[in-house]
Short mmCIF file of C-alpha atoms and ligand atoms in Angstrom, two decimals:
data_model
loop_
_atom_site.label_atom_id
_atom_site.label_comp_id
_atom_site.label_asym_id
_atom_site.label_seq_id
_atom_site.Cartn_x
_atom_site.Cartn_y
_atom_site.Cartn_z
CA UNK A 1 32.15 -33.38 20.05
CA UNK A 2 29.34 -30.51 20.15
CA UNK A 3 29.64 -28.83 23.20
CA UNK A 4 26.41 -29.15 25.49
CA UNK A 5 26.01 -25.02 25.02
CA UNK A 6 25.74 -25.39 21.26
CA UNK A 7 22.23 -27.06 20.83
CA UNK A 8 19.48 -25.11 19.24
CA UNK A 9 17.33 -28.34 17.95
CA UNK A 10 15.32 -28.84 20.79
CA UNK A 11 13.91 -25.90 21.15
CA UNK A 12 12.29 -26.08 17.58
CA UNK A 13 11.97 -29.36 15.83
CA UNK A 14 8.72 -30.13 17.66
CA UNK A 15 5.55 -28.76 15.68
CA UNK A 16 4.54 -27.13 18.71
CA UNK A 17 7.75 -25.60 19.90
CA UNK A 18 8.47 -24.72 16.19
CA UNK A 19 5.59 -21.64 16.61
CA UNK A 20 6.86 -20.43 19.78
CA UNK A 21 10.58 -19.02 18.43
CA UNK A 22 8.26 -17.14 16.08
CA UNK A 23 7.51 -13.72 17.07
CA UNK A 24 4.26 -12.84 14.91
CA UNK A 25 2.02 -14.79 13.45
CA UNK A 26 0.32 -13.92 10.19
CA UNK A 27 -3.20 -13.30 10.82
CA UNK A 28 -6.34 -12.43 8.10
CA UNK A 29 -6.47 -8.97 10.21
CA UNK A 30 -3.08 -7.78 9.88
CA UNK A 31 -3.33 -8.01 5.80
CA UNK A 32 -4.64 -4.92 3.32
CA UNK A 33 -5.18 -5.68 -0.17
CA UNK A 34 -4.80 -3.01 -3.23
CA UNK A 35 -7.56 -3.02 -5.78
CA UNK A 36 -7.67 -0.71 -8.60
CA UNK A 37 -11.14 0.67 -9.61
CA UNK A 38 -11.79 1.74 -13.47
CA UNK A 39 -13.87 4.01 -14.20
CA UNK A 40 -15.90 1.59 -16.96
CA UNK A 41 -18.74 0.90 -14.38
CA UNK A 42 -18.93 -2.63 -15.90
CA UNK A 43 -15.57 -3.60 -16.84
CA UNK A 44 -13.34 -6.55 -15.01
CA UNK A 45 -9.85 -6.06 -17.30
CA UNK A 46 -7.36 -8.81 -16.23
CA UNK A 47 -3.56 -6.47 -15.86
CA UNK A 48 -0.80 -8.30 -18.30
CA UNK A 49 1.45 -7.78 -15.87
CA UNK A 50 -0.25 -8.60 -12.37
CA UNK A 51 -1.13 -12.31 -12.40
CA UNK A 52 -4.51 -12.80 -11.23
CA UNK A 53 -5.17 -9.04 -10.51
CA UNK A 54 -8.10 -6.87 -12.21
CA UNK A 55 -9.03 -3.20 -13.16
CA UNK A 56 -12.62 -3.22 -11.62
CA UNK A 57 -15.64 -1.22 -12.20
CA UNK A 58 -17.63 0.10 -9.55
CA UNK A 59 -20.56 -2.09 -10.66
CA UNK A 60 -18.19 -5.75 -10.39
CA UNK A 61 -17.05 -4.90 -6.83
CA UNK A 62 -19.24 -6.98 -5.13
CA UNK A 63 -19.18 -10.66 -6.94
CA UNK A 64 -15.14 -9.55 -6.67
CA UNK A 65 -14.99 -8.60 -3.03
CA UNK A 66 -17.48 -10.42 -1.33
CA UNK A 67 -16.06 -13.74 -1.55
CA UNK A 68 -12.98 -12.46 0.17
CA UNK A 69 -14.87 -10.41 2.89
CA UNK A 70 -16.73 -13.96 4.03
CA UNK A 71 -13.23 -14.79 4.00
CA UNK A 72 -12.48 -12.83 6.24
CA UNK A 73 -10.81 -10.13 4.43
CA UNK A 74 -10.57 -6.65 6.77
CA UNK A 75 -8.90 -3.89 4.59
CA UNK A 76 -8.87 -2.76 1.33
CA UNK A 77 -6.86 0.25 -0.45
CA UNK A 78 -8.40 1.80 -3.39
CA UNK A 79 -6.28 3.11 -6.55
CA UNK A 80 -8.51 4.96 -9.05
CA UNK A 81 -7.81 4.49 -13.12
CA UNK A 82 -9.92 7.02 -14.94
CA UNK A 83 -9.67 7.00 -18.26
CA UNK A 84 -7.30 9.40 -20.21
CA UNK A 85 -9.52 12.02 -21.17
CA UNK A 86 -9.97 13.37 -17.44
CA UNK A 87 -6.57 13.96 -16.79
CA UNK A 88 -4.94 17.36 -16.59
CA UNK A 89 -2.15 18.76 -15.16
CA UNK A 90 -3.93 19.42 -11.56
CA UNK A 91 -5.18 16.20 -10.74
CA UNK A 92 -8.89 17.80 -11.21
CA UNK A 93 -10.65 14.22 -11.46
CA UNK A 94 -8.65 12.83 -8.34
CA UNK A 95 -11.96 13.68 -6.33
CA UNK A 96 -14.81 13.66 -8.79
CA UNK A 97 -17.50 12.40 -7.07
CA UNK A 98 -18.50 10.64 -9.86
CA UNK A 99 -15.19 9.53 -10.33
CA UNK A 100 -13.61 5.73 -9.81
CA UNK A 101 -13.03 6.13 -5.94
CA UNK A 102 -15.89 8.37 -4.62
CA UNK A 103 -17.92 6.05 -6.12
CA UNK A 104 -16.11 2.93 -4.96
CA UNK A 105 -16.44 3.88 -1.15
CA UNK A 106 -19.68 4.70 -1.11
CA UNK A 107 -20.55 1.49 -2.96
CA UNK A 108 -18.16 -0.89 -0.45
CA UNK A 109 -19.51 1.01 2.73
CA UNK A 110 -22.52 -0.14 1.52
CA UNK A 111 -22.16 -3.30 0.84
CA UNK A 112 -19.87 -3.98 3.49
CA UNK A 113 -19.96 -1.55 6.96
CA UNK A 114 -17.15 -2.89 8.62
CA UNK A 115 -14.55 -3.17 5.77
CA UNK A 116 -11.71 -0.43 6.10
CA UNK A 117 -11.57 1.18 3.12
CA UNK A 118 -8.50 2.86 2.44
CA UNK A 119 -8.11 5.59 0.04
CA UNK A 120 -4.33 5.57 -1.86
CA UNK A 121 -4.31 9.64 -1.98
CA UNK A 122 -1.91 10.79 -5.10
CA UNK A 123 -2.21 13.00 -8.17
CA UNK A 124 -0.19 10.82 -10.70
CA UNK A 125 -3.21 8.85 -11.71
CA UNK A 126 -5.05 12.28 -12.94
CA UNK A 127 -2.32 14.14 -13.75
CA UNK A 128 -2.06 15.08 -18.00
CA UNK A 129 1.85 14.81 -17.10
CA UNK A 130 2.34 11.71 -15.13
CA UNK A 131 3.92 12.99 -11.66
CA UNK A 132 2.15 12.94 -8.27
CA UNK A 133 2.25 16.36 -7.83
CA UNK A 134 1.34 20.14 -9.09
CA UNK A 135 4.62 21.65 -11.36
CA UNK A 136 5.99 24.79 -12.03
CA UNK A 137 6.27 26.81 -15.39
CA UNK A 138 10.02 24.55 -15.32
CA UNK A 139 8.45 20.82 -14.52
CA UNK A 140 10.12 21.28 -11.08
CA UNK A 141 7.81 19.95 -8.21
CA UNK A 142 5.63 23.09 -6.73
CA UNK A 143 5.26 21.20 -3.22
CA UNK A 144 3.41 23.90 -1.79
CA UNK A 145 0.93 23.90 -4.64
CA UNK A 146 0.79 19.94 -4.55
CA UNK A 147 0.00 19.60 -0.67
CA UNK A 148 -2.79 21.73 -0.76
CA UNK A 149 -4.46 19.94 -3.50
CA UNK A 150 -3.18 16.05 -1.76
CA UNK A 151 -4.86 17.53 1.56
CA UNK A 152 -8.26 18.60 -0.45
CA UNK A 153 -8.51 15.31 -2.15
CA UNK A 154 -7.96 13.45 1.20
CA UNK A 155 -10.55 15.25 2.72
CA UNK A 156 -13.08 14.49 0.09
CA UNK A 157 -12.23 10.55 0.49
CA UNK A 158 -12.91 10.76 3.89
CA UNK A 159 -15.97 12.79 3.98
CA UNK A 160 -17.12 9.77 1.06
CA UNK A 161 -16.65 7.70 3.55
CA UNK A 162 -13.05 6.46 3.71
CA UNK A 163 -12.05 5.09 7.11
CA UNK A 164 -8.57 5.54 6.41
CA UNK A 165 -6.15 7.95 3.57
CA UNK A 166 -2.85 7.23 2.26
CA UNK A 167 -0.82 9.55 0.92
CA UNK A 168 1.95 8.19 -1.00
CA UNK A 169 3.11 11.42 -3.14
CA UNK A 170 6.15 12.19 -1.00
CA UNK A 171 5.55 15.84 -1.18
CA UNK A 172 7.28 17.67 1.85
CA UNK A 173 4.61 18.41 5.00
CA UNK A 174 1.64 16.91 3.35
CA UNK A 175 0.59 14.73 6.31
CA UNK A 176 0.66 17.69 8.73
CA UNK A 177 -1.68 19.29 5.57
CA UNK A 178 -4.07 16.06 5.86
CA UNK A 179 -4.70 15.77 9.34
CA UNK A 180 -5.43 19.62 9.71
CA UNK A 181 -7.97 19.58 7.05
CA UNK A 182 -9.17 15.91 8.56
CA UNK A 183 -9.18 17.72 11.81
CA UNK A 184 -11.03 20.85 10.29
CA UNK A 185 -14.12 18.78 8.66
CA UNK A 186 -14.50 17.42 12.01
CA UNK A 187 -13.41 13.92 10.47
CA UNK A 188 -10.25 13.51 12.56
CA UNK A 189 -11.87 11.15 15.16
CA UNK A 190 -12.81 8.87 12.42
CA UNK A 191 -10.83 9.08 10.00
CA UNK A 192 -6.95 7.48 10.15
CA UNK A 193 -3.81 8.61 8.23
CA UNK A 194 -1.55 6.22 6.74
CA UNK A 195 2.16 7.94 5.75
CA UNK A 196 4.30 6.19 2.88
CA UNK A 197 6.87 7.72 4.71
CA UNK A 198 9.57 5.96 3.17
CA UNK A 199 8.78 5.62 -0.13
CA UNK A 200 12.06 4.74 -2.35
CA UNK A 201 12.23 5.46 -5.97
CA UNK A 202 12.27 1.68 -7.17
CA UNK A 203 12.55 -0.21 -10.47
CA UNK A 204 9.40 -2.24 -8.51
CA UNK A 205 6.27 -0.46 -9.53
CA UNK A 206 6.48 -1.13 -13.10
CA UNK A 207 3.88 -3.65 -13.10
CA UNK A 208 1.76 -0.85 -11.12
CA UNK A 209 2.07 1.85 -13.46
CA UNK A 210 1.26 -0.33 -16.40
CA UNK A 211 -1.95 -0.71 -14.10
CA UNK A 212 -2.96 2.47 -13.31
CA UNK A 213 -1.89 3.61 -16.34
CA UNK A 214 0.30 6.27 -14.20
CA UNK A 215 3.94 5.95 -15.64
CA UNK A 216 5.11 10.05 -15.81
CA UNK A 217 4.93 11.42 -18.86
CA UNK A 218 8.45 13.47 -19.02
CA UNK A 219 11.75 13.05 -16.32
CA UNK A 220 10.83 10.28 -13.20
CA UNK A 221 10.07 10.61 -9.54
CA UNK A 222 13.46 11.24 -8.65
CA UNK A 223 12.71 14.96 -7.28
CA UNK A 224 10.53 13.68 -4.36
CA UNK A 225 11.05 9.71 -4.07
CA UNK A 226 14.14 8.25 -2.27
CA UNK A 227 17.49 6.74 -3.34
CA UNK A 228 17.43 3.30 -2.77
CA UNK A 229 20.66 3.37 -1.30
CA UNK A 230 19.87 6.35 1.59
CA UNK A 231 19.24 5.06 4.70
CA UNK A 232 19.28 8.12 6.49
CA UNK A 233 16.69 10.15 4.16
CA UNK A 234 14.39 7.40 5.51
CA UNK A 235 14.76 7.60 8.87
CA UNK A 236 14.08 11.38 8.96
CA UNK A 237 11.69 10.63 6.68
CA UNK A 238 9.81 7.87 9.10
CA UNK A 239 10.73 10.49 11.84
CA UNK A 240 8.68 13.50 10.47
CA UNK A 241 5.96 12.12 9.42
CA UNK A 242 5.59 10.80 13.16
CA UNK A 243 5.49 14.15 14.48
CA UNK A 244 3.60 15.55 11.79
CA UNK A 245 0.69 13.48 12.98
CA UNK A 246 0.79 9.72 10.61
CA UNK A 247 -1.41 7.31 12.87
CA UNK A 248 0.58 4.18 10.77
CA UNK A 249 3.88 4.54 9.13
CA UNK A 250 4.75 2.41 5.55
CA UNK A 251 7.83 1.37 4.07
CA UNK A 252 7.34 0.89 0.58
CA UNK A 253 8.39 -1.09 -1.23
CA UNK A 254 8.78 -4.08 0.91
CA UNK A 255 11.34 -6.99 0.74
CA UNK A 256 14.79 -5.22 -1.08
CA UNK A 257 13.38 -2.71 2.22
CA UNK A 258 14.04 -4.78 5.08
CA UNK A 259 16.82 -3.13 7.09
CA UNK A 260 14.00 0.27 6.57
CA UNK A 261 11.11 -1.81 8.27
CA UNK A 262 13.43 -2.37 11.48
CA UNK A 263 14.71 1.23 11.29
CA UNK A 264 10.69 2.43 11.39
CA UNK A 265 9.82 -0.31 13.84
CA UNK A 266 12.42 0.89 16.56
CA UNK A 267 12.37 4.99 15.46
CA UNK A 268 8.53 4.73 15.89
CA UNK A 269 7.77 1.91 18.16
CA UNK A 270 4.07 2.72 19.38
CA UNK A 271 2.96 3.33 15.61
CA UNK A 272 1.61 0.43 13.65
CA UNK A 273 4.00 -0.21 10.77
CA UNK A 274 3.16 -1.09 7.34
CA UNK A 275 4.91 -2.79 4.87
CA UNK A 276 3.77 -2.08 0.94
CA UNK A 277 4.72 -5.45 -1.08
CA UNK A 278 4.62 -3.78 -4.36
CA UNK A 279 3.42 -4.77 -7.85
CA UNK A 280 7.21 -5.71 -8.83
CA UNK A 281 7.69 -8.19 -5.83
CA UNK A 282 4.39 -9.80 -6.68
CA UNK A 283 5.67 -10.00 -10.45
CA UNK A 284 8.66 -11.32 -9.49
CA UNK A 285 7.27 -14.33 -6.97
CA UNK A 286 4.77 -15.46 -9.48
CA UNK A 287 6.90 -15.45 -12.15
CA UNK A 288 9.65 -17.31 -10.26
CA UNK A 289 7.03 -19.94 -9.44
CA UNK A 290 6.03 -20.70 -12.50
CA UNK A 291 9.51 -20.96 -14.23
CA UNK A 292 10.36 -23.51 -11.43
CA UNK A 293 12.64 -21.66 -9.18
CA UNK A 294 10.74 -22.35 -5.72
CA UNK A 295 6.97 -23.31 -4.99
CA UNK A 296 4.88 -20.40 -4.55
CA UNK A 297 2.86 -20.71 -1.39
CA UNK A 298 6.45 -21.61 0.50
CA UNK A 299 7.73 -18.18 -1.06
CA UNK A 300 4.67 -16.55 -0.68
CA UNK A 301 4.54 -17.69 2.96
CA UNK A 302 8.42 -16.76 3.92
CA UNK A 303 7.75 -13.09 2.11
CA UNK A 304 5.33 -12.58 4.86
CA UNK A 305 7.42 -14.00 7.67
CA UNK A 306 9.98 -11.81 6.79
CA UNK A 307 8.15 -8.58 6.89
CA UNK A 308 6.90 -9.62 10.04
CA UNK A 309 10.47 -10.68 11.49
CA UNK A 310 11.43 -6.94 10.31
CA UNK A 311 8.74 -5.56 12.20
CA UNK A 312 6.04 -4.74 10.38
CA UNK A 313 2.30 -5.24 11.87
CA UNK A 314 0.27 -4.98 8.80
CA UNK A 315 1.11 -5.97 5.17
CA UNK A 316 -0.45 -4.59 2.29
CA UNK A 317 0.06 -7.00 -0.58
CA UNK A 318 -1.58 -8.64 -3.64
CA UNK A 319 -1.22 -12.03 -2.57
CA UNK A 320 -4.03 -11.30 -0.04
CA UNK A 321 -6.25 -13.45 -1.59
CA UNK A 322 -3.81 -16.29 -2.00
CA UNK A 323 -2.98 -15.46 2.02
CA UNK A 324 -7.21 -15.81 3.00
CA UNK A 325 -6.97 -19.37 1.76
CA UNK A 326 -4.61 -20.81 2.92
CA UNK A 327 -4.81 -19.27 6.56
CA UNK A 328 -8.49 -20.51 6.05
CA UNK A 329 -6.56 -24.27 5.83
C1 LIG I 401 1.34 6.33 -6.74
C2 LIG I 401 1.68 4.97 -6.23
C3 LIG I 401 2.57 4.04 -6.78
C4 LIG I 401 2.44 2.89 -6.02
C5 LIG I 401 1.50 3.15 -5.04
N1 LIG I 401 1.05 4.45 -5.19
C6 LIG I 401 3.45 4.14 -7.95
C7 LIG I 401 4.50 5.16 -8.03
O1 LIG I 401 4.82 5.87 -7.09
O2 LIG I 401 5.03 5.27 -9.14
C8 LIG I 401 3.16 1.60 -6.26
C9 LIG I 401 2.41 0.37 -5.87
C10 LIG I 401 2.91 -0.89 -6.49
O3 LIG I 401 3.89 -0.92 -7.26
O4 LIG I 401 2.28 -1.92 -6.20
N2 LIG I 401 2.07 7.36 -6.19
ZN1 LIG I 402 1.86 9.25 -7.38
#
């Protein structure tokens, strides 16, 4: 005999109820997606190992983007991939303004007022070495070296025209850095600050560097990324960043990351929080649908639902355009 005190059915088998046990809905607003911009003005490259993703040139951003923005698309975040011959081992290019980004803000504010355009802020794409910082004479991590030059190239996005910067480096104090010198171009009122606060040093952005052709040269990112297995490291972490002045906190990656989403939800509960769904979980869903292991747009769909359950507010994922169309249906 069930006992009277054991029934959960009614409350969700009806196709209205069923929406009312959840507690956030996805919306077309609370999605950012990650485009990588090449500096061949002309070029659309398809990435081997990113289904359905492209290395764009500044020039093939609008028949790209513009079908999504009358789709309602609200964010984008822009990774630059200059070609090897800038790179050195400062990061020099990371603000040219002729370079991938400067040029892809000013052409998408253009085109497009009211997207946010989002600036990923790192070195590793223009460093000659690979890593996402400035090293010493030993290829240790000079952070205070590194934070200046994160904090100079964040500025530059935003006086391009970024509404928002990302730094996802991992260098100690660089959001404190960032918001000063937002603060001291008289950009801080305009311009928001997005920490990858916890950032984990994950097997999951192998697709990614294969994409931005930013894989480090020598050692890995072991110095300044987190274990996978700390919890703690990202809680302090989330917690720092807070006070050093983040207006949104990530967790990154997303979905091995879970238990980290709740932590940042509840240690910084009047921050938005954002979960990154890397270039490895996108890998891994696509190719799982296509061998036959699940149907994609039911994984796709209960990806989301769990970052949202976790606690996250926005998602930054690939599968955005996927995500337009169907919340279109
Ligand atoms: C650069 C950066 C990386 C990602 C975002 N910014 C790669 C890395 O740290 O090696 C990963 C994004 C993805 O895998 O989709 N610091
Ligand atoms: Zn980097």
């Amino acid at each position: 005999m069930v006992q009277i005190d054991s029934l959960l059915h009614a409350g969700y088998h009806n196709p209205t109820t069923r929406p009312w046990q959840v507690e956030r809905t996805l919306t077309k607003g609370s999605l950012m997606y990650p485009i990588f911009i090449t500096d061949e003005a002309d070029a659309k490259i398809a990435i081997p190992s990113m289904p359905n993703q492209y290395r764009l040139g500044v020039n093939r951003l609008e028949e790209f983007i513009g079908p999504l923005v009358a789709k309602g698309l609200r964010a984008v975040m822009l990774f630059g991939v200059p070609s090897d011959s800038v790179k050195d081992p400062f990061g020099t290019a990371a603000d040219d303004p002729n370079g991938p980004v400067v040029l892809a803000i000013t052409e998408l504010k253009r085109l497009y007022p009211t997207l946010l355009v989002s600036c990923d802020v790192c070195l590793c794409e223009y460093t000659s070495h690979g890593h996402c910082g400035h090293l010493n004479e030993d290829n240790t991590i000079n952070n205070t070296a590194s934070v200046k030059r994160l904090a100079e190239v964040a500025v530059n996005y935003a006086k391009a025209g970024a509404d928002n910067v990302a730094p996802s480096d991992m260098m100690d104090g660089r959001i404190r850095a960032i918001k000063q010198g937002l603060h001291d171009a008289g950009l801080s009122h305009r311009v928001s600050l997005m920490a990858y606060s916890a950032k984990y040093a994950s097997a999951l952005y192998g697709p990614f560097r294969d994409a931005a052709c930013s894989g480090a040269q020598f050692g890995d990112r072991s110095a300044y990324q987190l274990p996978p297995g700390s919890r703690g490291l990202g809680r302090r972490a989330i917690q720092r960043d807070m006070h050093e002045g983040a207006d949104m906190i990530m967790v990154k990656p997303a979905m091995f990351y879970l238990d980290i989403i709740r932590d940042a939800k509840e240690l910084a509960p009047d921050h938005p929080i954002a979960a990154y769904q890397v270039s490895g979980e996108y890998a891994m869903i696509h190719h799982s649908a296509n061998a036959g292991v699940f149907d994609f747009k039911t994984a796709v769909l209960e990806s989301m639902a769990s970052l949202q359950r976790a606690g996250c507010n926005l998602i930054i994922t690939y599968f955005t355009p996927d995500l337009l169309d169907w919340l279109e249906q």
